[in-house]
Amino acid sequence: MTPIDQPLRTPNDWSPIGDWCLDPNGVFLNHGSFGAMPRSVKEYQDALRARFVKAPAAFFDSVLDTELDAARAALGEFVGASPSALAFVSNATSGVNAVLRSLTFEPGDEVVVTNHGYAACRNALTFVANRWGARVVVAEIPFPIDTPGQVMDAVLGVVSSRTRLALLDHITSPTGLVLPVHALVAALEERGVDSLVDGAHAPGQLALDLDALGAAYYTGNCHKWLCAPQGAAFLYVRPDRQAQVHPVSIGHGYGKHRVGRSKFWESFDWPGTDDPTPWLTVPKCIEVLGQSMDSGWDGVLARNRRLVLAARERLTERYGTPILAGDALVGSMACVETDLIDSHQRTWHGDTGPIHEWLWATHRIDAVTVPWASRERVVLRLSAFLYNDLEQYDRLADALAEYRVLTER
């Protein structure tokens, strides 16, 4: 039995851990949207910024390369990637855009995405496909869903001789499904199709080994489940694909080649004047969260997953609604169907809807609802992190019961 599958020893394993920058009067069940910072990480970033603003020219000229290399080495060890394959970017959406806008296609080529994909990245794929006359093909992954095999069937079922690229979420943003990317990447590679994995939610939620995964491209956020400041993310590009990939912003590094610095690093490490401190906090985040439990990062991943499964069980029993995803498809986020009718039409990361707004305004609870056309009832996307405990999900359910009474009058 792996650490992530072991049962909780005591209810105290659910006790909130750490000192966070969040509103102490709030209940944050939405870690997946923007993450959260431990105070010690914020203080570390503040010190970096003070050092930076004290002598900015010296920092960029003499310090930044060394600090970036140290941060990249720590990140590489954490995600199982050679540092030479890693570049820092501002967010996973930028990483996806950097890859897509570097590639070329022929008219009639096909690019695959799933119906659970992140809207911003889907937009980028559509933009690039339209530019080249390529066609976006959508793999319809069912929801509810029981097994990873259903994902495999949906994605591979739309691959054709014209397919050139698949944009795959490691963990889907609207529905929190952990997709079987190892099997998908291997199967697509056999068919001559490159994979661009949007791992926005994966670092800090799943154990990663990107070199072993073998995807041509992989991007992930550090500001979500690694709890870095906003603006910290990375792009992994397999060595045989690096020559063709450039940042969205072409800067001084284009065509530059200093001794000991790859062209890939040169292109991405200084996209223009910006605040580099979010990237430089990544080693501190890995250290701080890894020390938050005696069992280290294995314990962090296991605790969060067990908590969200327990919360899902408690709420589905309360509502009498079905489980929406098999356990093998769950990390630290899970969707729960409520007994509320979803009458508010919206798009993901557009209008968040009245329930989300009411919960925060009335009860200081941050819990996101998911627009999903095939479900008539309101679906919650629950997140579980170190500062959460099981009682907070009961408070959410009690608040929604109050909301239901108010709206049915």
PDB file of N, CA, C and O in Angstrom, residues 8-15:
ATOM      1  N   LEU A   8      -6.254   7.195   7.238  1.00  0.00           N
ATOM      2  CA  LEU A   8      -5.858   8.110   8.305  1.00  0.00           C
ATOM      3  C   LEU A   8      -5.725   7.360   9.624  1.00  0.00           C
ATOM      4  O   LEU A   8      -6.510   6.469   9.934  1.00  0.00           O
ATOM      5  N   ARG A   9      -4.718   7.729  10.392  1.00  0.00           N
ATOM      6  CA  ARG A   9      -4.523   7.071  11.681  1.00  0.00           C
ATOM      7  C   ARG A   9      -5.480   7.625  12.734  1.00  0.00           C
ATOM      8  O   ARG A   9      -6.064   6.886  13.502  1.00  0.00           O
ATOM      9  N   THR A  10      -5.619   8.955  12.755  1.00  0.00           N
ATOM     10  CA  THR A  10      -6.496   9.584  13.732  1.00  0.00           C
ATOM     11  C   THR A  10      -7.170  10.780  13.085  1.00  0.00           C
ATOM     12  O   THR A  10      -6.683  11.326  12.100  1.00  0.00           O
ATOM     13  N   PRO A  11      -8.295  11.247  13.641  1.00  0.00           N
ATOM     14  CA  PRO A  11      -8.927  12.471  13.111  1.00  0.00           C
ATOM     15  C   PRO A  11      -7.993  13.673  13.141  1.00  0.00           C
ATOM     16  O   PRO A  11      -8.178  14.621  12.401  1.00  0.00           O
ATOM     17  N   ASN A  12      -6.972  13.654  14.033  1.00  0.00           N
ATOM     18  CA  ASN A  12      -6.062  14.782  14.124  1.00  0.00           C
ATOM     19  C   ASN A  12      -5.258  14.980  12.842  1.00  0.00           C
ATOM     20  O   ASN A  12      -4.670  16.044  12.628  1.00  0.00           O
ATOM     21  N   ASP A  13      -5.188  13.964  11.988  1.00  0.00           N
ATOM     22  CA  ASP A  13      -4.498  14.123  10.718  1.00  0.00           C
ATOM     23  C   ASP A  13      -5.181  15.164   9.843  1.00  0.00           C
ATOM     24  O   ASP A  13      -4.609  15.633   8.864  1.00  0.00           O
ATOM     25  N   TRP A  14      -6.408  15.502  10.168  1.00  0.00           N
ATOM     26  CA  TRP A  14      -7.143  16.517   9.410  1.00  0.00           C
ATOM     27  C   TRP A  14      -6.972  17.916  10.006  1.00  0.00           C
ATOM     28  O   TRP A  14      -7.498  18.876   9.477  1.00  0.00           O
ATOM     29  N   SER A  15      -6.276  18.026  11.107  1.00  0.00           N
ATOM     30  CA  SER A  15      -6.135  19.336  11.737  1.00  0.00           C
ATOM     31  C   SER A  15      -5.351  20.273  10.816  1.00  0.00           C
ATOM     32  O   SER A  15      -4.373  19.870  10.195  1.00  0.00           O
TER      33      SER A  15
END
